[in-house]
Tab-separated table of N, CA and C in Angstrom:
chain	number	residue	atom	x	y	z
I	1	MET	N	23.316	-71.449	12.762
I	1	MET	CA	24.044	-72.473	13.054
I	1	MET	C	25.061	-72.867	12.245
I	2	ASN	N	26.359	-72.859	12.784
I	2	ASN	CA	27.300	-73.020	12.659
I	2	ASN	C	27.599	-74.916	12.201
I	3	LEU	N	28.056	-75.214	11.306
I	3	LEU	CA	28.434	-76.643	10.952
I	3	LEU	C	29.767	-76.851	11.184
I	4	MET	N	30.048	-77.894	12.095
I	4	MET	CA	31.556	-78.556	12.325
I	4	MET	C	31.699	-79.072	10.988
I	5	GLU	N	33.042	-79.112	10.784
I	5	GLU	CA	33.860	-79.848	9.435
I	5	GLU	C	33.646	-81.321	10.024
I	6	PHE	N	34.104	-82.348	9.304
I	6	PHE	CA	34.115	-83.774	9.593
I	6	PHE	C	35.153	-84.071	10.582
I	7	GLU	N	36.388	-83.344	10.211
I	7	GLU	CA	37.670	-83.713	11.125
I	7	GLU	C	37.337	-82.942	12.894
I	8	GLU	N	36.795	-82.279	12.794
I	8	GLU	CA	36.278	-81.656	14.029
I	8	GLU	C	35.808	-82.604	14.872
I	9	VAL	N	34.452	-83.262	14.029
I	9	VAL	CA	33.600	-83.411	15.104
I	9	VAL	C	33.955	-85.026	14.967
I	10	PHE	N	34.918	-85.418	14.121
I	10	PHE	CA	35.371	-86.930	14.747
I	10	PHE	C	37.310	-87.262	15.514
I	11	SER	N	37.607	-85.532	15.743
I	11	SER	CA	38.814	-86.166	15.877
I	11	SER	C	39.152	-85.943	17.694
I	12	SER	N	37.727	-85.986	18.455
I	12	SER	CA	37.724	-86.157	18.964
I	12	SER	C	37.352	-87.984	20.251
I	13	LYS	N	38.341	-88.058	20.785
I	13	LYS	CA	37.827	-89.702	21.177
I	13	LYS	C	36.969	-89.538	21.676
I	14	PRO	N	36.758	-88.654	23.080
I	14	PRO	CA	35.295	-88.653	24.071
I	14	PRO	C	34.024	-88.930	23.139
I	15	ARG	N	33.758	-88.358	21.875
I	15	ARG	CA	32.800	-87.542	21.186
I	15	ARG	C	32.488	-89.527	20.346
I	16	MET	N	33.747	-89.840	20.241
I	16	MET	CA	33.822	-91.659	19.390
I	16	MET	C	33.053	-92.695	20.388
I	17	LYS	N	33.910	-92.149	21.816
I	17	LYS	CA	33.371	-93.683	22.771
I	17	LYS	C	31.760	-93.286	22.722
I	18	ILE	N	31.151	-91.872	23.176
I	18	ILE	CA	30.083	-91.620	23.191
I	18	ILE	C	28.893	-92.435	22.104
I	19	LEU	N	29.661	-91.627	20.718
I	19	LEU	CA	29.055	-92.655	19.939
I	19	LEU	C	28.929	-94.226	19.592
I	20	LYS	N	29.900	-94.924	20.276
I	20	LYS	CA	29.834	-96.315	20.098
I	20	LYS	C	29.518	-96.564	21.268
I	21	LEU	N	29.317	-96.030	22.424
I	21	LEU	CA	28.417	-96.482	24.058
I	21	LEU	C	27.399	-96.530	23.453
I	22	LEU	N	26.620	-95.525	22.508
I	22	LEU	CA	25.063	-95.208	22.531
I	22	LEU	C	24.365	-96.131	21.144
I	23	ASN	N	25.654	-96.508	20.150
I	23	ASN	CA	25.149	-97.296	19.301
I	23	ASN	C	25.009	-98.655	19.770
I	24	THR	N	25.516	-98.804	21.280
I	24	THR	CA	25.484	-100.427	21.715
I	24	THR	C	24.751	-100.392	22.620
I	25	LEU	N	24.319	-99.255	23.143
I	25	LEU	CA	23.076	-99.452	24.618
I	25	LEU	C	22.000	-98.758	24.350
I	26	GLY	N	22.257	-97.565	23.261
I	26	GLY	CA	20.608	-97.145	22.762
I	26	GLY	C	19.967	-96.032	23.245
I	27	GLN	N	20.058	-95.783	24.621
I	27	GLN	CA	20.033	-94.433	25.020
I	27	GLN	C	20.294	-94.170	26.472
I	28	LEU	N	20.843	-93.163	26.548
I	28	LEU	CA	21.601	-93.183	28.214
I	28	LEU	C	21.288	-91.585	28.620
I	29	ASN	N	21.488	-91.451	29.664
I	29	ASN	CA	21.523	-89.757	30.611
I	29	ASN	C	23.036	-89.280	30.419
I	30	VAL	N	23.087	-88.055	30.548
I	30	VAL	CA	24.573	-87.444	30.343
I	30	VAL	C	24.793	-88.491	31.678
I	31	SER	N	24.631	-88.551	32.780
I	31	SER	CA	25.383	-89.296	33.696
I	31	SER	C	25.689	-90.589	33.845
I	32	ASP	N	25.405	-91.072	33.385
I	32	ASP	CA	25.604	-92.574	32.727
I	32	ASP	C	26.594	-92.726	31.854
I	33	ILE	N	26.480	-91.558	30.862
I	33	ILE	CA	27.716	-91.719	29.579
I	33	ILE	C	28.650	-91.449	30.501
I	34	ALA	N	28.775	-90.220	30.863
I	34	ALA	CA	29.861	-89.585	31.488
I	34	ALA	C	30.854	-90.598	32.422
I	35	ARG	N	29.923	-91.258	33.218
I	35	ARG	CA	30.614	-92.492	34.094
I	35	ARG	C	31.348	-93.302	33.511
I	36	ARG	N	30.589	-94.192	32.144
I	36	ARG	CA	31.007	-94.999	31.358
I	36	ARG	C	31.902	-94.973	30.450
I	37	ILE	N	32.141	-93.703	30.019
I	37	ILE	CA	33.537	-93.100	29.279
I	37	ILE	C	34.741	-92.367	30.287
I	38	LYS	N	34.543	-92.590	31.282
I	38	LYS	CA	35.129	-91.848	32.482
I	38	LYS	C	35.429	-90.281	32.629
I	39	ILE	N	34.639	-89.378	31.726
I	39	ILE	CA	35.071	-87.963	31.603
I	39	ILE	C	33.853	-87.479	32.708
I	40	ASN	N	34.475	-86.294	32.993
I	40	ASN	CA	33.339	-85.829	34.261
I	40	ASN	C	31.828	-85.348	33.255
I	41	PHE	N	30.923	-84.808	33.826
I	41	PHE	CA	29.538	-84.569	33.669
I	41	PHE	C	29.630	-83.260	32.669
I	42	ALA	N	30.527	-82.185	33.280
I	42	ALA	CA	30.516	-81.137	31.883
I	42	ALA	C	31.182	-81.078	30.635
I	43	THR	N	32.082	-81.975	30.669
I	43	THR	CA	33.138	-82.121	29.045
I	43	THR	C	32.218	-83.011	28.026
I	44	THR	N	31.462	-84.194	29.397
I	44	THR	CA	30.308	-84.411	28.284
I	44	THR	C	29.467	-84.214	28.008
I	45	ASP	N	28.881	-83.170	28.470
I	45	ASP	CA	27.566	-82.426	28.085
I	45	ASP	C	27.629	-82.109	27.163
I	46	GLU	N	29.408	-81.065	26.914
I	46	GLU	CA	29.959	-80.386	25.837
I	46	GLU	C	29.727	-80.994	24.330
I	47	HIS	N	30.187	-82.672	24.987
I	47	HIS	CA	30.361	-83.293	23.670
I	47	HIS	C	28.902	-83.661	22.931
I	48	LEU	N	27.959	-84.023	23.656
I	48	LEU	CA	26.744	-84.240	23.325
I	48	LEU	C	26.251	-83.188	22.751
I	49	ARG	N	26.332	-81.947	23.389
I	49	ARG	CA	25.834	-80.667	22.926
I	49	ARG	C	26.704	-80.573	21.099
I	50	VAL	N	27.391	-81.010	20.866
I	50	VAL	CA	28.610	-81.053	19.563
I	50	VAL	C	27.610	-81.765	18.541
I	51	LEU	N	27.535	-83.089	18.779
I	51	LEU	CA	26.890	-84.658	18.549
I	51	LEU	C	25.326	-84.320	18.072
I	52	GLU	N	24.850	-83.144	19.115
I	52	GLU	CA	23.188	-82.736	18.979
I	52	GLU	C	23.171	-81.989	17.790
I	53	SER	N	24.456	-81.024	17.729
I	53	SER	CA	24.242	-79.994	17.256
I	53	SER	C	23.998	-80.525	15.513
I	54	GLU	N	24.749	-81.218	15.288
I	54	GLU	CA	25.151	-81.583	14.208
I	54	GLU	C	24.354	-82.960	13.811
I	55	GLY	N	22.749	-82.931	13.978
I	55	GLY	CA	22.290	-83.555	14.113
I	55	GLY	C	21.900	-84.977	14.281
I	56	ILE	N	23.481	-85.738	14.634
I	56	ILE	CA	23.617	-86.788	15.062
I	56	ILE	C	23.066	-87.598	16.212
I	57	LEU	N	22.833	-87.014	17.101
I	57	LEU	CA	21.860	-87.181	18.453
I	57	LEU	C	20.783	-86.831	19.085
I	58	LYS	N	19.706	-87.315	19.269
I	58	LYS	CA	18.489	-86.320	19.461
I	58	LYS	C	18.322	-86.293	21.143
I	59	GLN	N	18.031	-85.412	21.993
I	59	GLN	CA	17.837	-85.330	23.345
I	59	GLN	C	15.993	-85.969	23.310
I	60	TYR	N	16.020	-86.450	24.679
I	60	TYR	CA	14.579	-86.535	24.891
I	60	TYR	C	14.581	-86.232	26.177
I	61	LEU	N	13.906	-85.143	26.904
I	61	LEU	CA	13.926	-84.845	27.999
I	61	LEU	C	12.197	-85.618	28.861
I	62	TYR	N	12.564	-86.330	29.773
I	62	TYR	CA	12.051	-86.484	30.625
I	62	TYR	C	11.691	-86.415	32.320
I	63	GLY	N	11.343	-85.276	32.294
I	63	GLY	CA	11.391	-84.345	33.838
I	63	GLY	C	12.874	-83.700	33.650
I	64	ARG	N	13.659	-83.555	34.617
I	64	ARG	CA	14.945	-82.779	34.754
I	64	ARG	C	15.890	-83.903	33.950
I	65	VAL	N	15.607	-84.896	33.771
I	65	VAL	CA	16.337	-86.004	32.939
I	65	VAL	C	16.654	-85.767	31.411
I	66	ARG	N	17.911	-85.310	30.947
I	66	ARG	CA	18.055	-85.796	29.455
I	66	ARG	C	18.605	-86.868	29.544
I	67	LEU	N	18.042	-87.241	28.363
I	67	LEU	CA	18.412	-89.128	27.700
I	67	LEU	C	19.016	-88.738	26.158
I	68	TYR	N	19.881	-89.339	25.574
I	68	TYR	CA	20.648	-88.864	24.534
I	68	TYR	C	20.369	-90.337	23.444
I	69	SER	N	20.521	-90.254	22.543
I	69	SER	CA	20.037	-91.659	21.504
I	69	SER	C	20.459	-90.830	20.002
I	70	PHE	N	20.526	-91.785	19.139
I	70	PHE	CA	21.056	-91.559	17.728
I	70	PHE	C	20.187	-90.796	17.409
I	71	ASN	N	20.044	-90.224	16.256
I	71	ASN	CA	18.941	-89.185	15.594
I	71	ASN	C	18.647	-89.814	14.474
I	72	GLU	N	17.462	-91.443	14.802
I	72	GLU	CA	17.454	-91.706	13.259
I	72	GLU	C	17.308	-91.173	12.648
I	73	ALA	N	16.278	-89.747	12.464
I	73	ALA	CA	15.644	-89.241	11.434
I	73	ALA	C	17.064	-88.365	10.194
I	74	SER	N	18.207	-88.641	11.059
I	74	SER	CA	19.774	-88.311	10.238
I	74	SER	C	20.356	-88.851	9.025
I	75	GLU	N	20.817	-88.794	8.157
I	75	GLU	CA	21.550	-89.420	7.277
I	75	GLU	C	22.545	-89.734	8.107
I	76	LYS	N	23.089	-88.633	8.722
I	76	LYS	CA	24.503	-88.604	9.450
I	76	LYS	C	24.468	-89.743	10.379
I	77	ALA	N	23.500	-89.582	11.137
I	77	ALA	CA	22.945	-90.627	12.601
I	77	ALA	C	23.616	-92.269	12.126
I	78	ARG	N	22.520	-92.345	10.485
I	78	ARG	CA	22.806	-94.003	9.679
I	78	ARG	C	24.194	-94.201	9.334
I	79	VAL	N	24.971	-93.168	8.667
I	79	VAL	CA	25.854	-93.353	8.700
I	79	VAL	C	26.666	-94.018	9.438
I	80	ILE	N	26.610	-93.179	10.919
I	80	ILE	CA	28.050	-93.472	11.501
I	80	ILE	C	27.407	-94.557	12.303
I	81	ARG	N	26.321	-94.793	12.485
I	81	ARG	CA	25.802	-96.001	13.057
I	81	ARG	C	26.348	-97.265	11.947
I	82	LYS	N	26.202	-97.279	11.101
I	82	LYS	CA	26.504	-98.280	9.694
I	82	LYS	C	27.906	-99.035	10.231
I	83	LEU	N	28.445	-97.617	9.905
I	83	LEU	CA	30.327	-97.625	10.094
I	83	LEU	C	30.779	-97.913	11.742
I	84	ILE	N	30.151	-97.805	12.580
I	84	ILE	CA	30.465	-98.476	13.856
I	84	ILE	C	30.340	-99.971	13.912
I	85	GLN	N	29.246	-100.204	12.961
I	85	GLN	CA	28.757	-101.668	13.105
I	85	GLN	C	29.988	-102.425	12.205
I	86	VAL	N	30.180	-101.523	11.330
I	86	VAL	CA	31.393	-102.389	9.996
I	86	VAL	C	32.010	-102.730	10.652
I	87	TRP	N	32.835	-101.377	11.255
I	87	TRP	CA	34.323	-101.489	12.247
I	87	TRP	C	34.398	-102.643	13.164
I	88	GLU	N	33.376	-102.086	13.617
I	88	GLU	CA	33.014	-103.520	15.054
I	88	GLU	C	33.437	-105.209	14.669
I	89	GLN	N	32.371	-105.520	13.462
I	89	GLN	CA	32.227	-106.899	12.755
I	89	GLN	C	33.764	-107.046	12.865
I	90	THR	N	34.447	-105.800	11.718
I	90	THR	CA	35.624	-106.501	11.174
I	90	THR	C	36.850	-106.813	12.458
I	91	LYS	N	36.575	-106.299	13.611
I	91	LYS	CA	37.713	-106.689	14.327
I	91	LYS	C	37.780	-107.972	14.854
I	92	GLN	N	36.169	-108.686	14.974
I	92	GLN	CA	35.550	-110.072	15.424
I	92	GLN	C	36.124	-110.986	14.541
I	93	LEU	N	36.488	-110.491	13.360
I	93	LEU	CA	37.483	-111.346	12.121
I	93	LEU	C	38.821	-112.028	12.114
């Protein structure tokens, strides 16, 4: 598995929107994520696969439905969630 550079993962506005959305809502399927961040299904799926391959997100299968959420076992995921939380808190100050 080829891991991406830090800059590659975070240089994508859709990936950042996905991370913020999942941080807020916890768990969503691909279609819901695509609709909420206003990009097509295929592009959303591609971004989700990148985040999953980096260990940041975890996929759960319920029949044919794929749900994504933060991978709480991943240190990367925990740090990213904390970063998002701190960033959002400082916006409110």
